[in-house]
Amino acid sequence: MSAPLFLVDDLPTSSRYTLAGKEGHHAADVQRLKAGEAVLLSDGRGGLARAEVAGVGRGSVDMLVSERSFVAAGDPRLVVVQGIAKGDRGELAVQAMTEIGVDEIVPWAASRSVAQWRGDRGVRAREKWIATAREAAKQARRSWLPVVSGDPDTSTKKVAARLERAAAAFVLHEEASDRLTVAKLPEAGEIVLVVGPEGGISDQELGSFVAAGAHPVKLGDSVLRTSTAGMAALAVLSARLDRW
């Protein structure tokens, strides 16, 4: 089993380090690490350190740091514009996409989104996505935390502007004739993929995205849920870009 990963604000600069706070509590009291066990520390920005548990206290773990490294960010960068979904489907999508390797998730306030992020509710919902991405990144041993953008969500107009600036932009759509498996991909820059909510993408939204330069594509003949479509598309892109 691979060493567990814990997130820190900054990587330790000395050979000795004490993991405290929420991560220290989780390591000491939940995972119950023992002296001699290997661990990974990451700053979520590509920095990675290997360490060994030297001692365990209440809510903290003393470590001996043996090695530091830096993992370059993926290029092209993978961005998914995720239509806001009801219930926990959005969080399920965030979890799966993070584990697969998404670099940024954009919560999109689509016209057919049943759930609406307004006021404090929207702030709390976005914070849930951030927390879900953080835990999924730890589970996947990722050295880069994906960005969850939005304020708290993103409008269709702003999504279109983002698509216009992308090196390549795609919209998952069940009526598309072209497949993502054969779509032309750039060697660098940003690949932005739009995933609609449960009710799908409206004709007006699709027209706006196509006008911004996005290309409608499908994964196959099956119609996937909003919680699984982005995950499946990222798997295709990860394989084609040799990330996998």
XYZ file of N, CA, C and O in Angstrom, residues 138-222:
340
model
N -5.917 13.965 -1.789
C -5.132 13.205 -0.820
C -5.259 11.705 -1.086
O -4.275 10.970 -1.055
N -6.475 11.265 -1.339
C -6.709 9.850 -1.618
C -5.929 9.395 -2.842
O -5.376 8.298 -2.882
N -5.864 10.262 -3.856
C -5.180 9.920 -5.106
C -3.676 10.201 -5.052
O -2.969 9.970 -6.028
N -3.193 10.720 -3.917
C -1.772 11.061 -3.756
C -1.333 12.085 -4.803
O -0.259 11.986 -5.396
N -2.161 13.083 -5.001
C -1.838 14.117 -5.976
C -0.979 15.213 -5.350
O -1.247 15.657 -4.228
N 0.015 15.662 -6.072
C 0.859 16.746 -5.577
C 0.299 18.120 -5.975
O 0.793 19.141 -5.499
N -0.702 18.134 -6.832
C -1.366 19.386 -7.227
C -2.833 19.312 -6.831
O -3.541 18.381 -7.211
N -3.286 20.296 -6.072
C -4.707 20.404 -5.759
C -5.424 21.079 -6.921
O -4.963 22.118 -7.410
N -6.544 20.539 -7.375
C -7.277 21.233 -8.437
C -7.890 22.526 -7.906
O -8.260 22.629 -6.737
N -7.985 23.496 -8.771
C -8.618 24.779 -8.432
C -10.126 24.627 -8.610
O -10.586 24.049 -9.600
N -10.892 25.120 -7.646
C -12.346 25.233 -7.811
C -12.630 26.724 -7.933
O -12.526 27.477 -6.972
N -12.946 27.175 -9.135
C -13.128 28.607 -9.381
C -14.580 29.004 -9.148
O -15.363 28.239 -8.602
N -14.952 30.202 -9.573
C -16.317 30.674 -9.377
C -16.423 31.622 -8.205
O -15.594 31.600 -7.292
N -17.495 32.415 -8.212
C -17.661 33.415 -7.157
C -19.136 33.561 -6.776
O -19.704 34.651 -6.927
N -19.822 32.540 -6.263
C -19.313 31.182 -6.072
C -19.438 30.325 -7.330
O -18.764 29.318 -7.469
N -20.312 30.743 -8.263
C -20.446 30.008 -9.510
C -20.042 30.909 -10.684
O -19.591 32.031 -10.496
N -20.204 30.403 -11.903
C -19.810 31.145 -13.101
C -20.984 31.193 -14.071
O -21.658 30.181 -14.294
N -21.227 32.337 -14.660
C -22.343 32.509 -15.578
C -22.009 31.934 -16.954
O -20.844 31.704 -17.288
N -23.039 31.740 -17.747
C -22.856 31.243 -19.118
C -21.997 32.201 -19.938
O -21.145 31.780 -20.725
N -22.193 33.496 -19.742
C -21.409 34.501 -20.469
C -19.914 34.370 -20.146
O -19.064 34.422 -21.039
N -19.600 34.175 -18.876
C -18.199 34.035 -18.485
C -17.613 32.702 -18.954
O -16.432 32.616 -19.278
N -18.431 31.661 -18.977
C -17.965 30.372 -19.505
C -17.601 30.526 -20.974
O -16.563 30.037 -21.431
N -18.455 31.206 -21.735
C -18.182 31.412 -23.162
C -16.873 32.165 -23.366
O -16.084 31.844 -24.266
N -16.623 33.158 -22.523
C -15.365 33.918 -22.618
C -14.169 33.011 -22.325
O -13.115 33.136 -22.954
N -14.338 32.104 -21.378
C -13.263 31.162 -21.035
C -13.002 30.214 -22.213
O -11.851 29.892 -22.539
N -14.051 29.760 -22.858
C -13.911 28.863 -24.008
C -13.184 29.558 -25.151
O -12.396 28.946 -25.865
N -13.461 30.830 -25.310
C -12.864 31.617 -26.395
C -11.342 31.708 -26.242
O -10.608 31.743 -27.228
N -10.866 31.704 -24.995
C -9.434 31.843 -24.718
C -8.700 30.507 -24.701
O -7.471 30.471 -24.669
N -9.429 29.396 -24.710
C -8.818 28.079 -24.548
C -8.058 27.632 -25.802
O -8.383 28.040 -26.925
N -7.066 26.778 -25.590
C -6.359 26.185 -26.728
C -7.267 25.209 -27.463
O -7.156 25.022 -28.673
N -8.165 24.584 -26.725
C -9.186 23.705 -27.310
C -10.373 23.689 -26.361
O -10.208 23.685 -25.140
N -11.581 23.704 -26.913
C -12.792 23.726 -26.091
C -13.796 22.726 -26.643
O -14.015 22.660 -27.861
N -14.388 21.960 -25.739
C -15.352 20.939 -26.132
C -16.585 21.015 -25.241
O -16.504 21.352 -24.069
N -17.743 20.676 -25.839
C -18.998 20.583 -25.094
C -19.524 19.170 -25.253
O -19.750 18.711 -26.384
N -19.693 18.463 -24.141
C -20.283 17.127 -24.224
C -21.767 17.269 -24.542
O -22.507 17.935 -23.808
N -22.186 16.631 -25.647
C -23.577 16.766 -26.072
C -24.009 15.474 -26.751
O -23.315 14.971 -27.652
N -25.140 14.947 -26.321
C -25.592 13.634 -26.817
C -25.919 13.634 -28.308
O -25.890 12.574 -28.945
N -26.211 14.801 -28.887
C -26.547 14.849 -30.311
C -25.354 15.202 -31.193
O -25.499 15.364 -32.404
N -24.180 15.313 -30.589
C -22.974 15.608 -31.380
C -22.653 14.453 -32.301
O -22.931 13.284 -31.998
N -22.058 14.752 -33.429
C -21.682 13.696 -34.378
C -20.233 13.258 -34.206
O -19.871 12.143 -34.575
N -19.399 14.121 -33.666
C -17.981 13.798 -33.489
C -17.729 13.242 -32.092
O -18.418 13.588 -31.128
N -16.697 12.396 -32.009
C -16.348 11.772 -30.726
C -15.098 12.401 -30.138
O -14.169 12.768 -30.866
N -15.072 12.481 -28.820
C -13.916 13.046 -28.130
C -12.673 12.182 -28.354
O -11.555 12.689 -28.323
N -12.860 10.919 -28.605
C -11.728 10.002 -28.779
C -10.871 10.336 -29.995
O -9.710 9.931 -30.061
N -11.429 11.071 -30.951
C -10.658 11.397 -32.159
C -10.530 12.906 -32.380
O -9.971 13.341 -33.385
N -11.026 13.706 -31.454
C -10.941 15.160 -31.601
C -9.486 15.617 -31.544
O -8.666 15.037 -30.830
N -9.165 16.650 -32.271
C -7.796 17.169 -32.288
C -7.497 17.874 -30.967
O -8.255 18.711 -30.502
N -6.341 17.521 -30.381
C -5.949 18.087 -29.093
C -4.688 18.931 -29.243
O -3.801 18.590 -30.024
N -4.582 20.007 -28.487
C -3.380 20.845 -28.548
C -2.232 20.214 -27.755
O -2.464 19.360 -26.884
N -1.017 20.633 -28.040
C 0.135 20.126 -27.304
C 0.355 20.896 -26.006
O 1.056 20.413 -25.106
N -0.190 22.079 -25.909
C -0.020 22.898 -24.708
C -1.219 23.824 -24.561
O -2.074 23.906 -25.451
N -1.273 24.513 -23.430
C -2.367 25.446 -23.197
C -3.452 24.840 -22.339
O -3.205 23.994 -21.491
N -4.676 25.246 -22.586
C -5.798 24.837 -21.748
C -6.849 24.124 -22.589
O -7.290 24.639 -23.611
N -7.239 22.945 -22.147
C -8.365 22.232 -22.756
C -9.549 22.397 -21.814
O -9.499 21.981 -20.660
N -10.609 23.029 -22.310
C -11.790 23.274 -21.474
C -12.939 22.407 -21.982
O -13.264 22.408 -23.174
N -13.531 21.673 -21.053
C -14.611 20.740 -21.372
C -15.859 21.146 -20.604
O -15.799 21.343 -19.390
N -16.987 21.278 -21.282
C -18.242 21.674 -20.640
C -19.131 20.449 -20.436
O -19.392 19.697 -21.368
N -19.601 20.278 -19.191
C -20.528 19.200 -18.838
C -21.817 19.833 -18.330
O -21.800 20.623 -17.373
N -22.920 19.515 -18.933
C -24.192 20.109 -18.547
C -24.766 19.513 -17.274
O -24.310 18.478 -16.791
N -25.798 20.156 -16.696
C -26.484 19.640 -15.501
C -27.429 18.502 -15.877
O -27.433 18.042 -17.037
N -28.261 18.058 -14.924
C -29.173 16.929 -15.198
C -30.076 17.182 -16.397
O -30.333 16.287 -17.197
N -30.565 18.402 -16.542
C -31.485 18.704 -17.637
C -30.817 18.947 -18.969
O -31.484 19.187 -19.979
N -29.493 18.898 -18.991
C -28.767 19.093 -20.238
C -28.475 20.557 -20.536
O -28.785 21.453 -19.755
N -27.884 20.778 -21.678
C -27.501 22.119 -22.127
C -28.563 22.644 -23.089
O -28.971 21.946 -24.023
N -29.024 23.856 -22.871
C -30.058 24.426 -23.738
C -29.478 24.769 -25.102
O -28.263 24.917 -25.263
N -30.366 24.913 -26.083
C -29.929 25.283 -27.434
C -29.225 26.635 -27.428
O -28.239 26.843 -28.150
N -29.734 27.558 -26.615
C -29.134 28.889 -26.543
C -27.718 28.809 -25.965
O -26.791 29.458 -26.471
N -27.542 28.022 -24.928
C -26.216 27.867 -24.323
C -25.251 27.197 -25.294
O -24.103 27.624 -25.448
N -25.730 26.153 -25.959
C -24.885 25.455 -26.926
C -24.463 26.405 -28.043
O -23.291 26.427 -28.447
N -25.399 27.197 -28.529
C -25.081 28.156 -29.585
C -24.043 29.170 -29.139
O -23.130 29.524 -29.896
N -24.169 29.625 -27.902
C -23.210 30.586 -27.354
C -21.820 29.977 -27.260
O -20.817 30.621 -27.591
N -21.756 28.719 -26.852
C -20.455 28.058 -26.700
C -19.811 27.752 -28.058
O -18.605 27.894 -28.224
N -20.627 27.352 -29.001
C -20.108 27.081 -30.351
C -19.594 28.378 -30.974
O -18.537 28.403 -31.627
N -20.317 29.461 -30.764
C -19.885 30.762 -31.289
C -18.562 31.193 -30.663
O -17.783 31.920 -31.291
N -18.297 30.715 -29.450
C -17.040 31.047 -28.767
C -15.889 30.138 -29.191
O -14.764 30.322 -28.735
N -16.201 29.157 -30.059
C -15.151 28.289 -30.572
C -15.146 26.876 -30.032
O -14.260 26.071 -30.366
N -16.144 26.524 -29.216
C -16.208 25.174 -28.665
C -16.747 24.189 -29.703
O -17.536 24.558 -30.571
N -16.320 22.946 -29.562
C -16.711 21.896 -30.503
C -17.572 20.867 -29.771
O -17.120 20.261 -28.806
N -18.824 20.639 -30.199
C -19.653 19.617 -29.554
C -19.098 18.208 -29.840
O -18.766 17.895 -30.982
N -19.004 17.392 -28.805
C -18.501 16.032 -28.951
C -19.318 15.094 -28.060
O -20.001 15.538 -27.140
N -19.221 13.809 -28.341
C -19.854 12.815 -27.477
C -18.829 11.726 -27.153
O -17.783 11.615 -27.810
N -19.147 10.937 -26.140
C -18.255 9.857 -25.726
C -18.651 8.540 -26.382
O -17.831 7.663 -26.598
N -19.904 8.393 -26.667
C -20.410 7.167 -27.274
C -21.908 7.309 -27.444
O -22.446 8.420 -27.442
N -22.590 6.189 -27.556
C -24.030 6.238 -27.760
C -24.813 6.315 -26.457
O -25.993 6.652 -26.453
N -24.175 5.983 -25.337
C -24.855 6.046 -24.040
C -24.934 7.489 -23.548
O -24.044 8.295 -23.797
